mmCIF file of C-alpha atoms and ligand atoms in Angstrom:
data_model
loop_
_atom_site.group_PDB
_atom_site.id
_atom_site.type_symbol
_atom_site.label_atom_id
_atom_site.label_comp_id
_atom_site.label_asym_id
_atom_site.label_seq_id
_atom_site.Cartn_x
_atom_site.Cartn_y
_atom_site.Cartn_z
ATOM 1 C CA UNK X 1 137.079 198.337 194.426
ATOM 2 C CA UNK X 2 136.192 195.549 196.897
ATOM 3 C CA UNK X 3 135.127 192.062 195.834
ATOM 4 C CA UNK X 4 131.363 192.782 195.837
ATOM 5 C CA UNK X 5 131.780 195.999 193.837
ATOM 6 C CA UNK X 6 133.961 194.107 191.364
ATOM 7 C CA UNK X 7 131.405 191.324 190.934
ATOM 8 C CA UNK X 8 128.531 193.813 190.504
ATOM 9 C CA UNK X 9 130.521 195.707 187.862
ATOM 10 C CA UNK X 10 131.355 192.445 186.086
ATOM 11 C CA UNK X 11 127.713 191.216 186.152
ATOM 12 C CA UNK X 12 126.474 194.552 184.753
ATOM 13 C CA UNK X 13 129.000 194.316 181.927
ATOM 14 C CA UNK X 14 128.224 190.667 181.108
ATOM 15 C CA UNK X 15 124.440 191.061 181.235
ATOM 16 C CA UNK X 16 124.612 194.218 179.114
ATOM 17 C CA UNK X 17 126.677 192.358 176.490
ATOM 18 C CA UNK X 18 124.482 189.232 176.543
ATOM 19 C CA UNK X 19 121.286 191.320 176.452
ATOM 20 C CA UNK X 20 122.519 193.316 173.459
ATOM 21 C CA UNK X 21 123.469 190.142 171.580
ATOM 22 C CA UNK X 22 120.097 188.522 172.286
ATOM 23 C CA UNK X 23 117.645 191.429 171.950
ATOM 24 C CA UNK X 24 119.386 193.777 169.542
ATOM 25 C CA UNK X 25 121.510 191.538 167.324
ATOM 26 C CA UNK X 26 119.160 188.557 167.602
ATOM 27 C CA UNK X 27 122.327 186.432 168.074
ATOM 28 C CA UNK X 28 122.333 184.966 171.644
ATOM 29 C CA UNK X 29 125.842 184.235 172.982
ATOM 30 C CA UNK X 30 124.741 182.330 176.116
ATOM 31 C CA UNK X 31 121.814 180.082 176.977
ATOM 32 C CA UNK X 32 118.792 181.782 178.598
ATOM 33 C CA UNK X 33 119.475 179.785 181.787
ATOM 34 C CA UNK X 34 122.959 181.323 182.063
ATOM 35 C CA UNK X 35 121.537 184.828 181.560
ATOM 36 C CA UNK X 36 118.819 184.235 184.170
ATOM 37 C CA UNK X 37 121.316 182.802 186.705
ATOM 38 C CA UNK X 38 123.608 185.840 186.363
ATOM 39 C CA UNK X 39 120.605 188.191 186.573
ATOM 40 C CA UNK X 40 119.444 186.551 189.813
ATOM 41 C CA UNK X 41 122.977 186.787 191.231
ATOM 42 C CA UNK X 42 122.959 190.536 190.425
ATOM 43 C CA UNK X 43 119.482 191.002 191.944
ATOM 44 C CA UNK X 44 120.691 189.365 195.194
ATOM 45 C CA UNK X 45 123.900 191.452 195.315
ATOM 46 C CA UNK X 46 121.933 194.675 194.636
ATOM 47 C CA UNK X 47 119.410 193.850 197.359
ATOM 48 C CA UNK X 48 122.273 193.433 199.825
ATOM 49 C CA UNK X 49 124.073 196.561 198.492
ATOM 50 C CA UNK X 50 121.426 199.063 197.243
ATOM 51 C CA UNK X 51 124.035 201.839 197.002
ATOM 52 C CA UNK X 52 125.801 199.789 194.307
ATOM 53 C CA UNK X 53 122.783 199.624 191.951
ATOM 54 C CA UNK X 54 123.772 201.095 188.558
ATOM 55 C CA UNK X 55 121.065 203.273 186.903
ATOM 56 C CA UNK X 56 121.403 201.172 183.717
ATOM 57 C CA UNK X 57 121.525 197.832 185.506
ATOM 58 C CA UNK X 58 119.279 195.295 183.731
ATOM 59 C CA UNK X 59 117.425 194.959 187.048
ATOM 60 C CA UNK X 60 116.239 198.566 186.621
ATOM 61 C CA UNK X 61 114.210 197.857 183.485
ATOM 62 C CA UNK X 62 110.972 197.090 185.286
ATOM 63 C CA UNK X 63 111.239 199.928 187.750
ATOM 64 C CA UNK X 64 108.730 202.722 188.011
ATOM 65 C CA UNK X 65 105.692 202.896 190.250
ATOM 66 C CA UNK X 66 102.185 202.648 188.811
ATOM 67 C CA UNK X 67 101.286 206.173 187.642
ATOM 68 C CA UNK X 68 97.895 207.907 187.540
ATOM 69 C CA UNK X 69 98.468 209.091 183.989
ATOM 70 C CA UNK X 70 101.243 210.024 181.565
ATOM 71 C CA UNK X 71 102.968 213.398 181.457
ATOM 72 C CA UNK X 72 102.837 215.284 178.173
ATOM 73 C CA UNK X 73 106.085 216.084 176.386
ATOM 74 C CA UNK X 74 106.600 218.520 173.504
ATOM 75 C CA UNK X 75 108.959 217.059 170.904
ATOM 76 C CA UNK X 76 112.070 219.144 170.142
ATOM 77 C CA UNK X 77 111.422 218.322 166.463
ATOM 78 C CA UNK X 78 107.878 217.420 165.310
ATOM 79 C CA UNK X 79 107.343 213.707 164.687
ATOM 80 C CA UNK X 80 105.778 213.912 161.231
ATOM 81 C CA UNK X 81 103.988 211.136 159.382
ATOM 82 C CA UNK X 82 104.748 209.660 155.980
ATOM 83 C CA UNK X 83 102.631 210.331 152.917
ATOM 84 C CA UNK X 84 101.359 207.145 151.288
ATOM 85 C CA UNK X 85 101.709 205.472 147.904
ATOM 86 C CA UNK X 86 99.249 202.712 146.956
ATOM 87 C CA UNK X 87 100.445 201.677 143.520
ATOM 88 C CA UNK X 88 103.308 201.997 141.080
ATOM 89 C CA UNK X 89 101.798 205.187 139.610
ATOM 90 C CA UNK X 90 102.074 206.885 142.989
ATOM 91 C CA UNK X 91 105.711 205.776 143.217
ATOM 92 C CA UNK X 92 106.474 207.096 139.703
ATOM 93 C CA UNK X 93 104.872 210.434 140.659
ATOM 94 C CA UNK X 94 106.963 210.614 143.881
ATOM 95 C CA UNK X 95 110.127 209.811 141.878
ATOM 96 C CA UNK X 96 109.299 212.439 139.250
ATOM 97 C CA UNK X 97 108.946 215.159 141.896
ATOM 98 C CA UNK X 98 112.199 214.110 143.561
ATOM 99 C CA UNK X 99 114.124 214.248 140.274
ATOM 100 C CA UNK X 100 112.518 217.583 139.410
ATOM 101 C CA UNK X 101 113.882 219.004 142.668
ATOM 102 C CA UNK X 102 117.330 217.397 143.005
ATOM 103 C CA UNK X 103 118.203 215.936 139.595
ATOM 104 C CA UNK X 104 119.193 212.339 138.868
ATOM 105 C CA UNK X 105 122.300 211.791 141.016
ATOM 106 C CA UNK X 106 120.917 210.416 144.263
ATOM 107 C CA UNK X 107 119.891 207.106 145.819
ATOM 108 C CA UNK X 108 116.969 205.877 147.852
ATOM 109 C CA UNK X 109 117.088 203.717 150.968
ATOM 110 C CA UNK X 110 114.213 201.221 151.162
ATOM 111 C CA UNK X 111 113.130 199.881 154.574
ATOM 112 C CA UNK X 112 110.440 197.571 155.863
ATOM 113 C CA UNK X 113 107.565 199.578 157.348
ATOM 114 C CA UNK X 114 107.187 198.035 160.814
ATOM 115 C CA UNK X 115 103.547 197.953 161.900
ATOM 116 C CA UNK X 116 103.851 199.222 165.449
ATOM 117 C CA UNK X 117 103.770 202.651 167.013
ATOM 118 C CA UNK X 118 106.179 205.533 166.623
ATOM 119 C CA UNK X 119 108.356 206.404 169.618
ATOM 120 C CA UNK X 120 111.026 208.937 170.458
ATOM 121 C CA UNK X 121 114.018 208.110 172.722
ATOM 122 C CA UNK X 122 116.271 210.754 174.251
ATOM 123 C CA UNK X 123 119.723 209.764 175.481
ATOM 124 C CA UNK X 124 121.775 212.179 177.619
ATOM 125 C CA UNK X 125 125.478 211.393 177.759
ATOM 126 C CA UNK X 126 124.587 207.925 176.583
ATOM 127 C CA UNK X 127 121.953 207.186 179.238
ATOM 128 C CA UNK X 128 118.276 206.774 178.300
ATOM 129 C CA UNK X 129 116.615 209.843 179.813
ATOM 130 C CA UNK X 130 113.166 209.994 178.196
ATOM 131 C CA UNK X 131 110.869 207.943 175.993
ATOM 132 C CA UNK X 132 107.682 209.262 174.403
ATOM 133 C CA UNK X 133 104.927 208.432 171.940
ATOM 134 C CA UNK X 134 104.379 210.449 168.746
ATOM 135 C CA UNK X 135 101.051 211.757 170.084
ATOM 136 C CA UNK X 136 99.775 214.375 167.625
ATOM 137 C CA UNK X 137 103.279 214.859 166.239
ATOM 138 C CA UNK X 138 104.007 217.904 168.403
ATOM 139 C CA UNK X 139 103.014 216.698 171.890
ATOM 140 C CA UNK X 140 103.381 213.058 172.906
ATOM 141 C CA UNK X 141 103.036 211.053 176.121
ATOM 142 C CA UNK X 142 106.022 210.423 178.371
ATOM 143 C CA UNK X 143 106.264 206.609 178.627
ATOM 144 C CA UNK X 144 109.908 206.206 179.685
ATOM 145 C CA UNK X 145 109.150 203.547 182.325
ATOM 146 C CA UNK X 146 107.282 201.394 179.803
ATOM 147 C CA UNK X 147 109.896 201.797 177.063
ATOM 148 C CA UNK X 148 112.648 200.799 179.542
ATOM 149 C CA UNK X 149 110.983 197.369 179.766
ATOM 150 C CA UNK X 150 111.704 196.778 176.059
ATOM 151 C CA UNK X 151 114.974 194.808 176.106
ATOM 152 C CA UNK X 152 115.893 195.800 172.561
ATOM 153 C CA UNK X 153 116.114 199.403 173.799
ATOM 154 C CA UNK X 154 119.535 199.921 175.469
ATOM 155 C CA UNK X 155 119.464 201.757 178.822
ATOM 156 C CA UNK X 156 122.956 203.023 177.992
ATOM 157 C CA UNK X 157 124.588 203.599 174.580
ATOM 158 C CA UNK X 158 128.113 202.404 173.743
ATOM 159 C CA UNK X 159 129.232 206.055 173.562
ATOM 160 C CA UNK X 160 128.241 208.844 176.019
ATOM 161 C CA UNK X 161 126.448 210.839 173.295
ATOM 162 C CA UNK X 162 123.450 213.113 173.749
ATOM 163 C CA UNK X 163 121.062 212.245 170.963
ATOM 164 C CA UNK X 164 117.362 211.816 170.201
ATOM 165 C CA UNK X 165 116.284 208.903 168.015
ATOM 166 C CA UNK X 166 112.950 207.819 166.545
ATOM 167 C CA UNK X 167 111.687 204.354 165.896
ATOM 168 C CA UNK X 168 108.839 201.901 166.040
ATOM 169 C CA UNK X 169 107.889 199.858 169.102
ATOM 170 C CA UNK X 170 106.191 196.637 168.054
ATOM 171 C CA UNK X 171 104.943 193.282 169.301
ATOM 172 C CA UNK X 172 106.578 190.289 167.576
ATOM 173 C CA UNK X 173 104.055 187.818 166.116
ATOM 174 C CA UNK X 174 105.077 185.117 168.645
ATOM 175 C CA UNK X 175 104.410 187.467 171.593
ATOM 176 C CA UNK X 176 101.051 188.377 170.031
ATOM 177 C CA UNK X 177 99.948 184.748 169.623
ATOM 178 C CA UNK X 178 101.023 183.964 173.224
ATOM 179 C CA UNK X 179 99.247 187.044 174.630
ATOM 180 C CA UNK X 180 95.970 186.290 172.847
ATOM 181 C CA UNK X 181 96.126 182.630 173.912
ATOM 182 C CA UNK X 182 96.452 183.801 177.558
ATOM 183 C CA UNK X 183 93.566 186.266 177.118
ATOM 184 C CA UNK X 184 91.400 183.528 175.591
ATOM 185 C CA UNK X 185 92.142 181.387 178.668
ATOM 186 C CA UNK X 186 91.077 184.230 180.938
ATOM 187 C CA UNK X 187 87.977 185.101 178.854
ATOM 188 C CA UNK X 188 89.461 188.539 178.141
ATOM 189 C CA UNK X 189 88.876 190.474 174.909
ATOM 190 C CA UNK X 190 91.479 189.522 172.268
ATOM 191 C CA UNK X 191 93.676 192.050 170.494
ATOM 192 C CA UNK X 192 92.844 192.380 166.770
ATOM 193 C CA UNK X 193 96.474 192.631 165.659
ATOM 194 C CA UNK X 194 100.024 193.092 167.014
ATOM 195 C CA UNK X 195 99.887 196.835 166.436
ATOM 196 C CA UNK X 196 96.885 197.315 168.700
ATOM 197 C CA UNK X 197 98.445 194.972 171.247
ATOM 198 C CA UNK X 198 101.677 196.995 171.266
ATOM 199 C CA UNK X 199 99.789 200.302 171.600
ATOM 200 C CA UNK X 200 97.634 198.863 174.393
ATOM 201 C CA UNK X 201 100.734 197.544 176.189
ATOM 202 C CA UNK X 202 102.560 200.888 176.125
ATOM 203 C CA UNK X 203 99.440 202.683 177.378
ATOM 204 C CA UNK X 204 99.511 200.578 180.558
ATOM 205 C CA UNK X 205 100.100 202.678 183.662
ATOM 206 C CA UNK X 206 101.891 199.780 185.390
ATOM 207 C CA UNK X 207 105.314 199.060 183.798
ATOM 208 C CA UNK X 208 105.103 195.461 185.027
ATOM 209 C CA UNK X 209 102.291 194.855 182.546
ATOM 210 C CA UNK X 210 104.248 196.444 179.683
ATOM 211 C CA UNK X 211 107.234 194.264 180.689
ATOM 212 C CA UNK X 212 105.097 191.117 180.488
ATOM 213 C CA UNK X 213 104.126 191.860 176.866
ATOM 214 C CA UNK X 214 107.631 191.184 175.443
ATOM 215 C CA UNK X 215 107.677 194.083 173.008
ATOM 216 C CA UNK X 216 110.592 194.987 170.770
ATOM 217 C CA UNK X 217 111.686 198.026 168.761
ATOM 218 C CA UNK X 218 113.563 199.186 165.683
ATOM 219 C CA UNK X 219 115.198 202.630 165.453
ATOM 220 C CA UNK X 220 114.815 204.254 162.035
ATOM 221 C CA UNK X 221 115.945 207.860 162.309
ATOM 222 C CA UNK X 222 117.660 210.517 164.342
ATOM 223 C CA UNK X 223 115.478 213.284 165.766
ATOM 224 C CA UNK X 224 116.909 216.512 164.404
ATOM 225 C CA UNK X 225 119.948 217.295 162.328
ATOM 226 C CA UNK X 226 122.029 214.256 161.436
ATOM 227 C CA UNK X 227 124.791 216.447 159.977
ATOM 228 C CA UNK X 228 125.466 217.694 163.527
ATOM 229 C CA UNK X 229 127.012 214.225 164.093
ATOM 230 C CA UNK X 230 129.165 214.541 160.969
ATOM 231 C CA UNK X 231 126.938 212.145 159.078
ATOM 232 C CA UNK X 232 125.794 212.950 155.512
ATOM 233 C CA UNK X 233 123.045 210.460 154.862
ATOM 234 C CA UNK X 234 120.389 208.155 156.247
ATOM 235 C CA UNK X 235 122.032 204.790 155.509
ATOM 236 C CA UNK X 236 125.233 205.983 157.200
ATOM 237 C CA UNK X 237 123.150 207.229 160.153
ATOM 238 C CA UNK X 238 121.547 203.814 160.656
ATOM 239 C CA UNK X 239 125.040 202.228 160.726
ATOM 240 C CA UNK X 240 126.125 204.848 163.289
ATOM 241 C CA UNK X 241 123.060 204.208 165.484
ATOM 242 C CA UNK X 242 123.725 200.439 165.298
ATOM 243 C CA UNK X 243 127.284 201.176 166.418
ATOM 244 C CA UNK X 244 125.848 202.932 169.472
ATOM 245 C CA UNK X 245 123.989 199.733 170.365
ATOM 246 C CA UNK X 246 120.551 200.711 169.003
ATOM 247 C CA UNK X 247 118.454 198.125 167.127
ATOM 248 C CA UNK X 248 117.902 198.908 163.459
ATOM 249 C CA UNK X 249 116.221 196.669 160.931
ATOM 250 C CA UNK X 250 118.785 194.899 158.751
ATOM 251 C CA UNK X 251 116.392 194.336 155.793
ATOM 252 C CA UNK X 252 117.193 197.720 154.274
ATOM 253 C CA UNK X 253 118.489 198.243 150.736
ATOM 254 C CA UNK X 254 119.914 201.129 148.736
ATOM 255 C CA UNK X 255 118.065 201.627 145.424
ATOM 256 C CA UNK X 256 118.944 204.040 142.609
ATOM 257 C CA UNK X 257 115.811 203.636 140.458
ATOM 258 C CA UNK X 258 112.101 203.157 141.060
ATOM 259 C CA UNK X 259 112.398 199.836 139.218
ATOM 260 C CA UNK X 260 114.768 198.633 141.963
ATOM 261 C CA UNK X 261 112.334 199.995 144.576
ATOM 262 C CA UNK X 262 109.471 198.039 142.946
ATOM 263 C CA UNK X 263 111.595 194.872 142.969
ATOM 264 C CA UNK X 264 112.236 195.361 146.713
ATOM 265 C CA UNK X 265 108.498 195.900 147.279
ATOM 266 C CA UNK X 266 107.584 192.760 145.307
ATOM 267 C CA UNK X 267 110.158 190.699 147.217
ATOM 268 C CA UNK X 268 108.653 191.670 150.580
ATOM 269 C CA UNK X 269 105.030 191.562 149.415
ATOM 270 C CA UNK X 270 105.666 187.840 148.890
ATOM 271 C CA UNK X 271 108.006 187.211 151.861
ATOM 272 C CA UNK X 272 106.503 189.263 154.673
ATOM 273 C CA UNK X 273 104.674 186.216 156.040
ATOM 274 C CA UNK X 274 108.076 184.746 156.999
ATOM 275 C CA UNK X 275 109.046 187.759 159.125
ATOM 276 C CA UNK X 276 108.755 187.449 162.936
ATOM 277 C CA UNK X 277 106.949 190.827 163.025
ATOM 278 C CA UNK X 278 104.219 192.488 160.968
ATOM 279 C CA UNK X 279 104.975 195.071 158.289
ATOM 280 C CA UNK X 280 102.297 197.126 156.514
ATOM 281 C CA UNK X 281 104.440 198.482 153.695
ATOM 282 C CA UNK X 282 107.834 199.687 152.531
ATOM 283 C CA UNK X 283 109.341 203.094 153.366
ATOM 284 C CA UNK X 284 111.356 204.770 150.599
ATOM 285 C CA UNK X 285 113.694 207.619 151.614
ATOM 286 C CA UNK X 286 116.094 209.816 149.676
ATOM 287 C CA UNK X 287 119.403 208.997 151.353
ATOM 288 C CA UNK X 288 121.586 212.125 151.509
ATOM 289 C CA UNK X 289 120.662 214.775 154.081
ATOM 290 C CA UNK X 290 121.593 217.623 151.693
ATOM 291 C CA UNK X 291 118.988 216.252 149.254
ATOM 292 C CA UNK X 292 116.426 215.863 152.052
ATOM 293 C CA UNK X 293 116.992 219.504 152.999
ATOM 294 C CA UNK X 294 116.444 220.589 149.367
ATOM 295 C CA UNK X 295 113.172 218.633 149.167
ATOM 296 C CA UNK X 296 111.939 219.791 152.575
ATOM 297 C CA UNK X 297 108.556 219.110 154.134
ATOM 298 C CA UNK X 298 104.832 219.736 153.686
ATOM 299 C CA UNK X 299 102.908 220.729 156.844
ATOM 300 C CA UNK X 300 102.722 217.122 157.939
ATOM 301 C CA UNK X 301 105.139 214.985 155.905
ATOM 302 C CA UNK X 302 108.670 214.950 154.490
ATOM 303 C CA UNK X 303 108.783 215.367 150.692
ATOM 304 C CA UNK X 304 111.889 213.114 150.643
ATOM 305 C CA UNK X 305 110.125 209.968 151.825
ATOM 306 C CA UNK X 306 107.008 207.971 151.023
ATOM 307 C CA UNK X 307 105.384 204.868 152.459
ATOM 308 C CA UNK X 308 104.193 202.288 149.949
ATOM 309 C CA UNK X 309 101.270 200.514 151.673
ATOM 310 C CA UNK X 310 100.583 196.845 150.920
ATOM 311 C CA UNK X 311 97.046 196.195 149.633
ATOM 312 C CA UNK X 312 94.615 195.167 152.396
ATOM 313 C CA UNK X 313 94.620 191.387 153.017
ATOM 314 C CA UNK X 314 92.197 189.496 150.709
ATOM 315 C CA UNK X 315 90.367 188.193 153.824
ATOM 316 C CA UNK X 316 88.707 191.620 154.099
ATOM 317 C CA UNK X 317 87.410 191.502 150.508
ATOM 318 C CA UNK X 318 86.111 187.957 151.081
ATOM 319 C CA UNK X 319 84.112 189.198 154.085
ATOM 320 C CA UNK X 320 82.783 192.070 151.974
ATOM 321 C CA UNK X 321 81.744 189.606 149.222
ATOM 322 C CA UNK X 322 79.842 187.501 151.774
ATOM 323 C CA UNK X 323 78.003 190.617 152.964
ATOM 324 C CA UNK X 324 77.317 191.669 149.356
ATOM 325 C CA UNK X 325 75.957 188.214 148.363
ATOM 326 C CA UNK X 326 73.712 188.032 151.432
HETATM 327 N N1 LIG M 401 107.148 202.253 160.566
HETATM 328 C C1 LIG M 401 108.385 202.270 160.102
HETATM 329 O O1 LIG M 401 109.031 201.224 159.979
HETATM 330 C C2 LIG M 401 109.002 203.581 159.711
HETATM 331 C C3 LIG M 401 108.306 204.763 159.956
HETATM 332 C C4 LIG M 401 108.897 205.991 159.600
HETATM 333 C C5 LIG M 401 108.212 207.255 159.813
HETATM 334 O O2 LIG M 401 107.078 207.304 160.357
HETATM 335 C C6 LIG M 401 108.895 208.467 159.386
HETATM 336 C C7 LIG M 401 108.285 209.718 159.532
HETATM 337 C C8 LIG M 401 108.990 210.842 159.093
HETATM 338 F F1 LIG M 401 108.428 212.050 159.215
HETATM 339 C C9 LIG M 401 110.259 210.749 158.531
HETATM 340 C C10 LIG M 401 110.864 209.493 158.381
HETATM 341 C C11 LIG M 401 110.172 208.369 158.810
HETATM 342 O O3 LIG M 401 110.786 207.155 158.654
HETATM 343 C C12 LIG M 401 110.177 205.994 159.009
HETATM 344 N N2 LIG M 401 110.851 204.840 158.784
HETATM 345 C C13 LIG M 401 110.308 203.643 159.116
HETATM 346 N N3 LIG M 401 111.042 202.505 158.863
#
């Protein structure tokens, strides 16, 4: 390898490491100025040596041309939606059905329900090959170019595995405030909430616009059969996906009773305002895959999971009261 090739290889490695620490682990290891300086050095070297551009170089995140529209993709495994629980009674009913089907020796995994939009990511031999929206659950839109602009999404995994994962793309609260402040400046219509802003950003046909929106993502499941990777349960799968370099939400907790689940829900009902992203509930999943297989699915939802939805913010009821009094 000559000197330039060596430096390009070294810059790719460093920027990949620093990017993972900053965007996936939320633990920066160098100052932004150092990252930017190295990135600009790589951009200059790649411009002078286009044949040495790596497909997963950080300079390739904002690539793609502006497209006329998105291709449709059929998911290998349907992207189902979660059934909802609105109060403790619903949770007790869910728990009763689970115990009826698989007995009492199991545990739940509780996760924050990120308020964004569901995405699917396909990696082939470790390289991000396709990204798509949920769509109607069977057919989604191919938005690979836009998802590549999300720095929390690795362009290459730490292992050359072929795997499909599912997760939630979202707009952090800080990005949302900044975006709406800019739109106010430019007399543009404001986004109502971070979820709409994230959806609107990923529907942009120009990846440069998606890149400017500073989205992020959490991965919450594998698409397809986790046991094919020698993994027996969901919590273990999330650890495995983290090991591959994928971002998963660390605020997850194993619970063995609904009482523990309720305690987790109460904790985050009170604390969610301190999170740097919006959540609209808590997802409760039976952990072991063998138990999930026994419980199975309805036409549109897994029977082994449920989403507890937080009550609507009081501001809505206040508005309603005003209307009612007038
Ligand atoms: N928004 C979320 O944070 C979130 C969403 C889902 C799902 O939509 C979901 C849908 C399924 F059919 C099965 C598992 C799931 O797990 C999930 N886990 C999460 N943490």
